[in-house]
JSON list of C-alpha atoms in Angstrom, two decimals:
[
{"chain": "A", "resi": 1, "resn": "MET", "atom": "CA", "xyz": [14.86, -12.97, -1.30]},
{"chain": "A", "resi": 2, "resn": "GLU", "atom": "CA", "xyz": [13.85, -9.55, 0.00]},
{"chain": "A", "resi": 3, "resn": "GLN", "atom": "CA", "xyz": [14.82, -6.42, -1.90]},
{"chain": "A", "resi": 4, "resn": "SER", "atom": "CA", "xyz": [16.47, -4.32, 0.80]},
{"chain": "A", "resi": 5, "resn": "ASP", "atom": "CA", "xyz": [16.78, -0.94, -0.93]},
{"chain": "A", "resi": 6, "resn": "LEU", "atom": "CA", "xyz": [13.39, 0.27, -2.11]},
{"chain": "A", "resi": 7, "resn": "ARG", "atom": "CA", "xyz": [14.47, 3.89, -2.65]},
{"chain": "A", "resi": 8, "resn": "PRO", "atom": "CA", "xyz": [15.06, 3.61, -6.43]},
{"chain": "A", "resi": 9, "resn": "LEU", "atom": "CA", "xyz": [11.62, 2.03, -6.80]},
{"chain": "A", "resi": 10, "resn": "VAL", "atom": "CA", "xyz": [10.01, 4.77, -4.67]},
{"chain": "A", "resi": 11, "resn": "THR", "atom": "CA", "xyz": [11.72, 7.47, -6.72]},
{"chain": "A", "resi": 12, "resn": "ALA", "atom": "CA", "xyz": [10.44, 5.91, -9.96]},
{"chain": "A", "resi": 13, "resn": "ILE", "atom": "CA", "xyz": [6.90, 5.63, -8.58]},
{"chain": "A", "resi": 14, "resn": "LEU", "atom": "CA", "xyz": [6.82, 9.22, -7.34]},
{"chain": "A", "resi": 15, "resn": "ALA", "atom": "CA", "xyz": [8.20, 10.48, -10.66]},
{"chain": "A", "resi": 16, "resn": "GLU", "atom": "CA", "xyz": [5.11, 9.02, -12.40]},
{"chain": "A", "resi": 17, "resn": "TYR", "atom": "CA", "xyz": [2.53, 9.69, -9.70]},
{"chain": "A", "resi": 18, "resn": "ARG", "atom": "CA", "xyz": [-0.27, 11.86, -11.15]},
{"chain": "A", "resi": 19, "resn": "LEU", "atom": "CA", "xyz": [-2.07, 13.00, -7.99]},
{"chain": "A", "resi": 20, "resn": "ASP", "atom": "CA", "xyz": [-1.28, 15.39, -5.15]},
{"chain": "A", "resi": 21, "resn": "VAL", "atom": "CA", "xyz": [1.33, 13.59, -3.05]},
{"chain": "A", "resi": 22, "resn": "ASP", "atom": "CA", "xyz": [-0.40, 14.93, 0.06]},
{"chain": "A", "resi": 23, "resn": "GLY", "atom": "CA", "xyz": [-3.82, 13.68, -1.09]},
{"chain": "A", "resi": 24, "resn": "LEU", "atom": "CA", "xyz": [-6.13, 10.86, -0.06]},
{"chain": "A", "resi": 25, "resn": "HIS", "atom": "CA", "xyz": [-4.27, 8.12, -1.93]},
{"chain": "A", "resi": 26, "resn": "GLY", "atom": "CA", "xyz": [-0.69, 9.41, -1.75]},
{"chain": "A", "resi": 27, "resn": "PRO", "atom": "CA", "xyz": [2.42, 8.35, 0.14]},
{"chain": "A", "resi": 28, "resn": "SER", "atom": "CA", "xyz": [1.04, 9.03, 3.63]},
{"chain": "A", "resi": 29, "resn": "HIS", "atom": "CA", "xyz": [-1.75, 6.55, 2.84]},
{"chain": "A", "resi": 30, "resn": "TRP", "atom": "CA", "xyz": [0.77, 4.07, 1.40]},
{"chain": "A", "resi": 31, "resn": "LEU", "atom": "CA", "xyz": [2.83, 4.30, 4.59]},
{"chain": "A", "resi": 32, "resn": "ARG", "atom": "CA", "xyz": [-0.20, 3.68, 6.82]},
{"chain": "A", "resi": 33, "resn": "VAL", "atom": "CA", "xyz": [-1.17, 0.71, 4.65]},
{"chain": "A", "resi": 34, "resn": "ARG", "atom": "CA", "xyz": [2.42, -0.50, 5.13]},
{"chain": "A", "resi": 35, "resn": "ALA", "atom": "CA", "xyz": [2.15, -0.23, 8.92]},
{"chain": "A", "resi": 36, "resn": "ASN", "atom": "CA", "xyz": [-1.23, -1.98, 8.90]},
{"chain": "A", "resi": 37, "resn": "GLY", "atom": "CA", "xyz": [0.04, -4.66, 6.54]},
{"chain": "A", "resi": 38, "resn": "ILE", "atom": "CA", "xyz": [3.17, -5.45, 8.51]},
{"chain": "A", "resi": 39, "resn": "ALA", "atom": "CA", "xyz": [1.11, -5.81, 11.69]},
{"chain": "A", "resi": 40, "resn": "LEU", "atom": "CA", "xyz": [-1.33, -8.09, 9.87]},
{"chain": "A", "resi": 41, "resn": "ALA", "atom": "CA", "xyz": [1.40, -10.15, 8.19]},
{"chain": "A", "resi": 42, "resn": "ARG", "atom": "CA", "xyz": [3.22, -10.73, 11.48]},
{"chain": "A", "resi": 43, "resn": "ALA", "atom": "CA", "xyz": [-0.03, -12.15, 12.88]},
{"chain": "A", "resi": 44, "resn": "THR", "atom": "CA", "xyz": [-0.98, -14.16, 9.78]},
{"chain": "A", "resi": 45, "resn": "PRO", "atom": "CA", "xyz": [0.84, -17.46, 9.21]},
{"chain": "A", "resi": 46, "resn": "GLY", "atom": "CA", "xyz": [2.00, -18.00, 5.65]},
{"chain": "A", "resi": 47, "resn": "SER", "atom": "CA", "xyz": [1.91, -14.36, 4.61]},
{"chain": "A", "resi": 48, "resn": "ASP", "atom": "CA", "xyz": [4.82, -12.69, 2.84]},
{"chain": "A", "resi": 49, "resn": "VAL", "atom": "CA", "xyz": [5.59, -9.47, 4.72]},
{"chain": "A", "resi": 50, "resn": "HIS", "atom": "CA", "xyz": [7.82, -8.13, 1.95]},
{"chain": "A", "resi": 51, "resn": "LEU", "atom": "CA", "xyz": [5.09, -8.50, -0.67]},
{"chain": "A", "resi": 52, "resn": "VAL", "atom": "CA", "xyz": [2.66, -6.81, 1.72]},
{"chain": "A", "resi": 53, "resn": "GLU", "atom": "CA", "xyz": [5.06, -3.87, 1.98]},
{"chain": "A", "resi": 54, "resn": "LEU", "atom": "CA", "xyz": [5.43, -3.71, -1.80]},
{"chain": "A", "resi": 55, "resn": "PHE", "atom": "CA", "xyz": [1.64, -3.77, -2.16]},
{"chain": "A", "resi": 56, "resn": "ALA", "atom": "CA", "xyz": [1.40, -0.79, 0.20]},
{"chain": "A", "resi": 57, "resn": "LEU", "atom": "CA", "xyz": [3.82, 1.13, -2.00]},
{"chain": "A", "resi": 58, "resn": "LEU", "atom": "CA", "xyz": [2.26, 0.19, -5.33]},
{"chain": "A", "resi": 59, "resn": "HIS", "atom": "CA", "xyz": [-1.48, -0.40, -4.90]},
{"chain": "A", "resi": 60, "resn": "ASP", "atom": "CA", "xyz": [-2.62, 3.22, -5.46]},
{"chain": "A", "resi": 61, "resn": "ALA", "atom": "CA", "xyz": [0.45, 4.47, -7.34]},
{"chain": "A", "resi": 62, "resn": "ALA", "atom": "CA", "xyz": [-1.28, 4.46, -10.74]},
{"chain": "A", "resi": 63, "resn": "ARG", "atom": "CA", "xyz": [-4.47, 6.31, -9.81]},
{"chain": "A", "resi": 64, "resn": "TYR", "atom": "CA", "xyz": [-5.87, 8.97, -12.11]},
{"chain": "A", "resi": 65, "resn": "ASP", "atom": "CA", "xyz": [-8.09, 10.54, -9.44]},
{"chain": "A", "resi": 66, "resn": "ASP", "atom": "CA", "xyz": [-9.03, 10.31, -5.77]},
{"chain": "A", "resi": 67, "resn": "ASP", "atom": "CA", "xyz": [-12.56, 9.13, -6.52]},
{"chain": "A", "resi": 68, "resn": "PHE", "atom": "CA", "xyz": [-13.61, 5.59, -7.49]},
{"chain": "A", "resi": 69, "resn": "ASP", "atom": "CA", "xyz": [-11.10, 5.44, -10.39]},
{"chain": "A", "resi": 70, "resn": "SER", "atom": "CA", "xyz": [-12.14, 2.10, -11.87]},
{"chain": "A", "resi": 71, "resn": "GLY", "atom": "CA", "xyz": [-9.11, 0.26, -13.21]},
{"chain": "A", "resi": 72, "resn": "HIS", "atom": "CA", "xyz": [-6.49, 1.73, -10.87]},
{"chain": "A", "resi": 73, "resn": "GLY", "atom": "CA", "xyz": [-5.77, -1.73, -9.45]},
{"chain": "A", "resi": 74, "resn": "GLU", "atom": "CA", "xyz": [-5.00, -3.19, -12.85]},
{"chain": "A", "resi": 75, "resn": "ARG", "atom": "CA", "xyz": [-2.84, -0.15, -13.68]},
{"chain": "A", "resi": 76, "resn": "ALA", "atom": "CA", "xyz": [-0.92, -0.81, -10.44]},
{"chain": "A", "resi": 77, "resn": "ALA", "atom": "CA", "xyz": [-0.51, -4.44, -11.54]},
{"chain": "A", "resi": 78, "resn": "GLU", "atom": "CA", "xyz": [0.92, -3.17, -14.83]},
{"chain": "A", "resi": 79, "resn": "LEU", "atom": "CA", "xyz": [3.41, -1.07, -12.86]},
{"chain": "A", "resi": 80, "resn": "VAL", "atom": "CA", "xyz": [4.49, -4.21, -11.01]},
{"chain": "A", "resi": 81, "resn": "ARG", "atom": "CA", "xyz": [4.97, -6.06, -14.31]},
{"chain": "A", "resi": 82, "resn": "ARG", "atom": "CA", "xyz": [6.95, -3.18, -15.81]},
{"chain": "A", "resi": 83, "resn": "PHE", "atom": "CA", "xyz": [9.16, -2.75, -12.75]},
{"chain": "A", "resi": 84, "resn": "VAL", "atom": "CA", "xyz": [9.88, -6.50, -12.67]},
{"chain": "A", "resi": 85, "resn": "ASP", "atom": "CA", "xyz": [10.67, -6.48, -16.41]},
{"chain": "A", "resi": 86, "resn": "THR", "atom": "CA", "xyz": [13.10, -3.58, -15.99]},
{"chain": "A", "resi": 87, "resn": "ASP", "atom": "CA", "xyz": [14.64, -5.19, -12.88]},
{"chain": "A", "resi": 88, "resn": "LEU", "atom": "CA", "xyz": [13.71, -2.23, -10.69]},
{"chain": "A", "resi": 89, "resn": "LEU", "atom": "CA", "xyz": [11.63, -4.70, -8.70]},
{"chain": "A", "resi": 90, "resn": "LYS", "atom": "CA", "xyz": [13.46, -7.92, -7.96]},
{"chain": "A", "resi": 91, "resn": "LEU", "atom": "CA", "xyz": [10.96, -10.74, -7.42]},
{"chain": "A", "resi": 92, "resn": "SER", "atom": "CA", "xyz": [10.65, -14.35, -8.51]},
{"chain": "A", "resi": 93, "resn": "THR", "atom": "CA", "xyz": [7.96, -15.01, -11.10]},
{"chain": "A", "resi": 94, "resn": "ALA", "atom": "CA", "xyz": [5.64, -16.57, -8.50]},
{"chain": "A", "resi": 95, "resn": "ARG", "atom": "CA", "xyz": [6.01, -13.69, -6.03]},
{"chain": "A", "resi": 96, "resn": "ALA", "atom": "CA", "xyz": [5.60, -11.09, -8.79]},
{"chain": "A", "resi": 97, "resn": "GLU", "atom": "CA", "xyz": [2.39, -12.78, -9.91]},
{"chain": "A", "resi": 98, "resn": "LEU", "atom": "CA", "xyz": [1.05, -12.79, -6.34]},
{"chain": "A", "resi": 99, "resn": "LEU", "atom": "CA", "xyz": [1.75, -9.05, -6.08]},
{"chain": "A", "resi": 100, "resn": "VAL", "atom": "CA", "xyz": [0.08, -8.49, -9.47]},
{"chain": "A", "resi": 101, "resn": "VAL", "atom": "CA", "xyz": [-3.05, -10.32, -8.26]},
{"chain": "A", "resi": 102, "resn": "ALA", "atom": "CA", "xyz": [-3.11, -8.34, -5.00]},
{"chain": "A", "resi": 103, "resn": "CYS", "atom": "CA", "xyz": [-2.77, -4.99, -6.77]},
{"chain": "A", "resi": 104, "resn": "ALA", "atom": "CA", "xyz": [-5.21, -5.78, -9.57]},
{"chain": "A", "resi": 105, "resn": "GLY", "atom": "CA", "xyz": [-7.90, -7.09, -7.24]},
{"chain": "A", "resi": 106, "resn": "HIS", "atom": "CA", "xyz": [-7.74, -4.68, -4.32]},
{"chain": "A", "resi": 107, "resn": "GLU", "atom": "CA", "xyz": [-10.39, -2.31, -5.68]},
{"chain": "A", "resi": 108, "resn": "HIS", "atom": "CA", "xyz": [-13.09, -4.95, -6.22]},
{"chain": "A", "resi": 109, "resn": "GLY", "atom": "CA", "xyz": [-14.42, -5.40, -2.67]},
{"chain": "A", "resi": 110, "resn": "LYS", "atom": "CA", "xyz": [-13.63, -9.10, -2.38]},
{"chain": "A", "resi": 111, "resn": "VAL", "atom": "CA", "xyz": [-11.91, -11.23, 0.23]},
{"chain": "A", "resi": 112, "resn": "SER", "atom": "CA", "xyz": [-9.08, -13.68, -0.30]},
{"chain": "A", "resi": 113, "resn": "SER", "atom": "CA", "xyz": [-8.09, -16.94, 1.37]},
{"chain": "A", "resi": 114, "resn": "ASP", "atom": "CA", "xyz": [-4.47, -16.36, 0.34]},
{"chain": "A", "resi": 115, "resn": "PRO", "atom": "CA", "xyz": [-2.71, -15.05, 3.47]},
{"chain": "A", "resi": 116, "resn": "THR", "atom": "CA", "xyz": [-0.58, -12.51, 1.62]},
{"chain": "A", "resi": 117, "resn": "ILE", "atom": "CA", "xyz": [-3.37, -11.13, -0.55]},
{"chain": "A", "resi": 118, "resn": "GLY", "atom": "CA", "xyz": [-5.69, -11.07, 2.47]},
{"chain": "A", "resi": 119, "resn": "CYS", "atom": "CA", "xyz": [-3.16, -9.02, 4.45]},
{"chain": "A", "resi": 120, "resn": "CYS", "atom": "CA", "xyz": [-2.74, -6.62, 1.52]},
{"chain": "A", "resi": 121, "resn": "TRP", "atom": "CA", "xyz": [-6.43, -5.99, 1.04]},
{"chain": "A", "resi": 122, "resn": "ASP", "atom": "CA", "xyz": [-7.13, -5.76, 4.78]},
{"chain": "A", "resi": 123, "resn": "ALA", "atom": "CA", "xyz": [-4.23, -3.33, 5.29]},
{"chain": "A", "resi": 124, "resn": "ASP", "atom": "CA", "xyz": [-5.78, -0.97, 2.74]},
{"chain": "A", "resi": 125, "resn": "ARG", "atom": "CA", "xyz": [-9.28, -1.32, 4.20]},
{"chain": "A", "resi": 126, "resn": "LEU", "atom": "CA", "xyz": [-8.01, -0.62, 7.70]},
{"chain": "A", "resi": 127, "resn": "ASP", "atom": "CA", "xyz": [-7.00, 2.86, 6.52]},
{"chain": "A", "resi": 128, "resn": "LEU", "atom": "CA", "xyz": [-10.57, 3.86, 5.65]},
{"chain": "A", "resi": 129, "resn": "SER", "atom": "CA", "xyz": [-10.65, 5.97, 8.81]},
{"chain": "A", "resi": 130, "resn": "ARG", "atom": "CA", "xyz": [-8.96, 8.74, 6.80]},
{"chain": "A", "resi": 131, "resn": "LEU", "atom": "CA", "xyz": [-12.37, 8.92, 5.10]},
{"chain": "A", "resi": 132, "resn": "ASP", "atom": "CA", "xyz": [-14.19, 8.53, 8.43]},
{"chain": "A", "resi": 133, "resn": "ARG", "atom": "CA", "xyz": [-15.42, 5.09, 7.34]},
{"chain": "A", "resi": 134, "resn": "ARG", "atom": "CA", "xyz": [-15.05, 1.82, 9.18]},
{"chain": "A", "resi": 135, "resn": "PRO", "atom": "CA", "xyz": [-14.15, -1.32, 7.22]},
{"chain": "A", "resi": 136, "resn": "ILE", "atom": "CA", "xyz": [-16.98, -3.78, 6.68]},
{"chain": "A", "resi": 137, "resn": "ALA", "atom": "CA", "xyz": [-16.20, -6.89, 8.75]},
{"chain": "A", "resi": 138, "resn": "ALA", "atom": "CA", "xyz": [-17.47, -9.23, 6.01]},
{"chain": "A", "resi": 139, "resn": "LEU", "atom": "CA", "xyz": [-14.87, -7.74, 3.64]},
{"chain": "A", "resi": 140, "resn": "LEU", "atom": "CA", "xyz": [-11.89, -8.51, 5.85]},
{"chain": "A", "resi": 141, "resn": "SER", "atom": "CA", "xyz": [-9.90, -11.57, 4.83]},
{"chain": "A", "resi": 142, "resn": "THR", "atom": "CA", "xyz": [-7.68, -12.24, 7.84]},
{"chain": "A", "resi": 143, "resn": "GLU", "atom": "CA", "xyz": [-8.37, -13.19, 11.43]},
{"chain": "A", "resi": 144, "resn": "ALA", "atom": "CA", "xyz": [-5.81, -10.60, 12.49]},
{"chain": "A", "resi": 145, "resn": "ALA", "atom": "CA", "xyz": [-7.87, -7.77, 10.95]},
{"chain": "A", "resi": 146, "resn": "ALA", "atom": "CA", "xyz": [-10.73, -8.67, 13.30]},
{"chain": "A", "resi": 147, "resn": "ARG", "atom": "CA", "xyz": [-8.59, -8.06, 16.39]},
{"chain": "A", "resi": 148, "resn": "ALA", "atom": "CA", "xyz": [-9.86, -5.01, 18.25]},
{"chain": "A", "resi": 149, "resn": "GLY", "atom": "CA", "xyz": [-6.42, -3.70, 19.23]},
{"chain": "A", "resi": 150, "resn": "LEU", "atom": "CA", "xyz": [-4.99, -3.89, 15.72]},
{"chain": "A", "resi": 151, "resn": "ARG", "atom": "CA", "xyz": [-8.08, -2.25, 14.24]},
{"chain": "A", "resi": 152, "resn": "ALA", "atom": "CA", "xyz": [-8.02, 0.50, 16.91]},
{"chain": "A", "resi": 153, "resn": "ARG", "atom": "CA", "xyz": [-4.38, 1.35, 16.15]},
{"chain": "A", "resi": 154, "resn": "ALA", "atom": "CA", "xyz": [-5.13, 1.45, 12.41]},
{"chain": "A", "resi": 155, "resn": "TRP", "atom": "CA", "xyz": [-8.20, 3.63, 13.02]},
{"chain": "A", "resi": 156, "resn": "LYS", "atom": "CA", "xyz": [-6.16, 6.09, 15.08]},
{"chain": "A", "resi": 157, "resn": "ARG", "atom": "CA", "xyz": [-3.35, 6.27, 12.48]},
{"chain": "A", "resi": 158, "resn": "GLY", "atom": "CA", "xyz": [-5.77, 6.95, 9.63]},
{"chain": "A", "resi": 159, "resn": "LEU", "atom": "CA", "xyz": [-7.97, 9.40, 11.51]},
{"chain": "A", "resi": 160, "resn": "ALA", "atom": "CA", "xyz": [-4.88, 11.45, 12.40]},
{"chain": "A", "resi": 161, "resn": "TRP", "atom": "CA", "xyz": [-3.47, 11.14, 8.86]},
{"chain": "A", "resi": 162, "resn": "GLU", "atom": "CA", "xyz": [-0.32, 9.87, 10.54]},
{"chain": "A", "resi": 163, "resn": "PHE", "atom": "CA", "xyz": [2.90, 10.00, 8.53]},
{"chain": "A", "resi": 164, "resn": "GLU", "atom": "CA", "xyz": [4.59, 6.70, 9.38]},
{"chain": "A", "resi": 165, "resn": "ARG", "atom": "CA", "xyz": [8.24, 7.62, 9.82]},
{"chain": "A", "resi": 166, "resn": "GLU", "atom": "CA", "xyz": [9.78, 4.14, 10.05]},
{"chain": "A", "resi": 167, "resn": "GLY", "atom": "CA", "xyz": [8.46, 3.21, 6.62]},
{"chain": "A", "resi": 168, "resn": "ALA", "atom": "CA", "xyz": [9.32, 6.65, 5.24]},
{"chain": "A", "resi": 169, "resn": "ALA", "atom": "CA", "xyz": [12.94, 6.19, 6.30]},
{"chain": "A", "resi": 170, "resn": "ARG", "atom": "CA", "xyz": [13.06, 2.72, 4.73]},
{"chain": "A", "resi": 171, "resn": "TRP", "atom": "CA", "xyz": [11.57, 4.07, 1.49]},
{"chain": "A", "resi": 172, "resn": "GLY", "atom": "CA", "xyz": [13.80, 7.16, 1.46]},
{"chain": "A", "resi": 173, "resn": "ILE", "atom": "CA", "xyz": [10.95, 9.65, 1.85]},
{"chain": "A", "resi": 174, "resn": "ASP", "atom": "CA", "xyz": [11.58, 12.77, 3.92]},
{"chain": "A", "resi": 175, "resn": "ASP", "atom": "CA", "xyz": [9.04, 13.91, 6.49]},
{"chain": "A", "resi": 176, "resn": "PRO", "atom": "CA", "xyz": [6.78, 16.41, 4.80]},
{"chain": "A", "resi": 177, "resn": "PRO", "atom": "CA", "xyz": [7.37, 19.98, 5.96]},
{"chain": "A", "resi": 178, "resn": "ALA", "atom": "CA", "xyz": [4.35, 21.70, 7.45]},
{"chain": "A", "resi": 179, "resn": "GLY", "atom": "CA", "xyz": [2.02, 22.22, 4.52]},
{"chain": "A", "resi": 180, "resn": "GLY", "atom": "CA", "xyz": [4.64, 20.80, 2.15]},
{"chain": "A", "resi": 181, "resn": "ALA", "atom": "CA", "xyz": [4.82, 17.82, -0.13]},
{"chain": "A", "resi": 182, "resn": "VAL", "atom": "CA", "xyz": [6.25, 14.35, 0.39]},
{"chain": "A", "resi": 183, "resn": "ARG", "atom": "CA", "xyz": [9.51, 14.04, -1.54]},
{"chain": "A", "resi": 184, "resn": "PRO", "atom": "CA", "xyz": [12.12, 11.33, -2.01]},
{"chain": "A", "resi": 185, "resn": "SER", "atom": "CA", "xyz": [15.30, 11.86, -0.01]},
{"chain": "A", "resi": 186, "resn": "PRO", "atom": "CA", "xyz": [18.39, 12.86, -2.01]}
]
């Protein structure tokens, strides 16, 4: 079952987020990872598009800095566990564990044969253009991530630091004002 209203979860995440919300690993990045992930999941049989979206929201939410920040994946996995335990995140045990594995492992530079985890990790790597870096082909897990058109769209989104409005509306995040911060909608 898909959790339709993610706004309470987004509000809780943003309330704890330690970094600049307009920074390298903030909500604009999460939203681009969401767009990349949904495109990948739609083209990857057996993937769970809802878990891919939740990964986009959670994978960098527990960072302490915008550098390497070893351990941020496991801290994101702990957020997943806590939000499931408090019922803020409504997932079966199996789906929660898959999201935990995706979040915990995303920082380690590996690939996955699991279609959902592969889509999660590839979605994040396809947003490296915000750092003017191309993803390494050998570190992409899905066939869909190798498609030139999908990669070109992801490259363009990241290079432009695009604020993905469809996801923002779903998550209850207002468009950032010029020079302003991303905030949850009232």
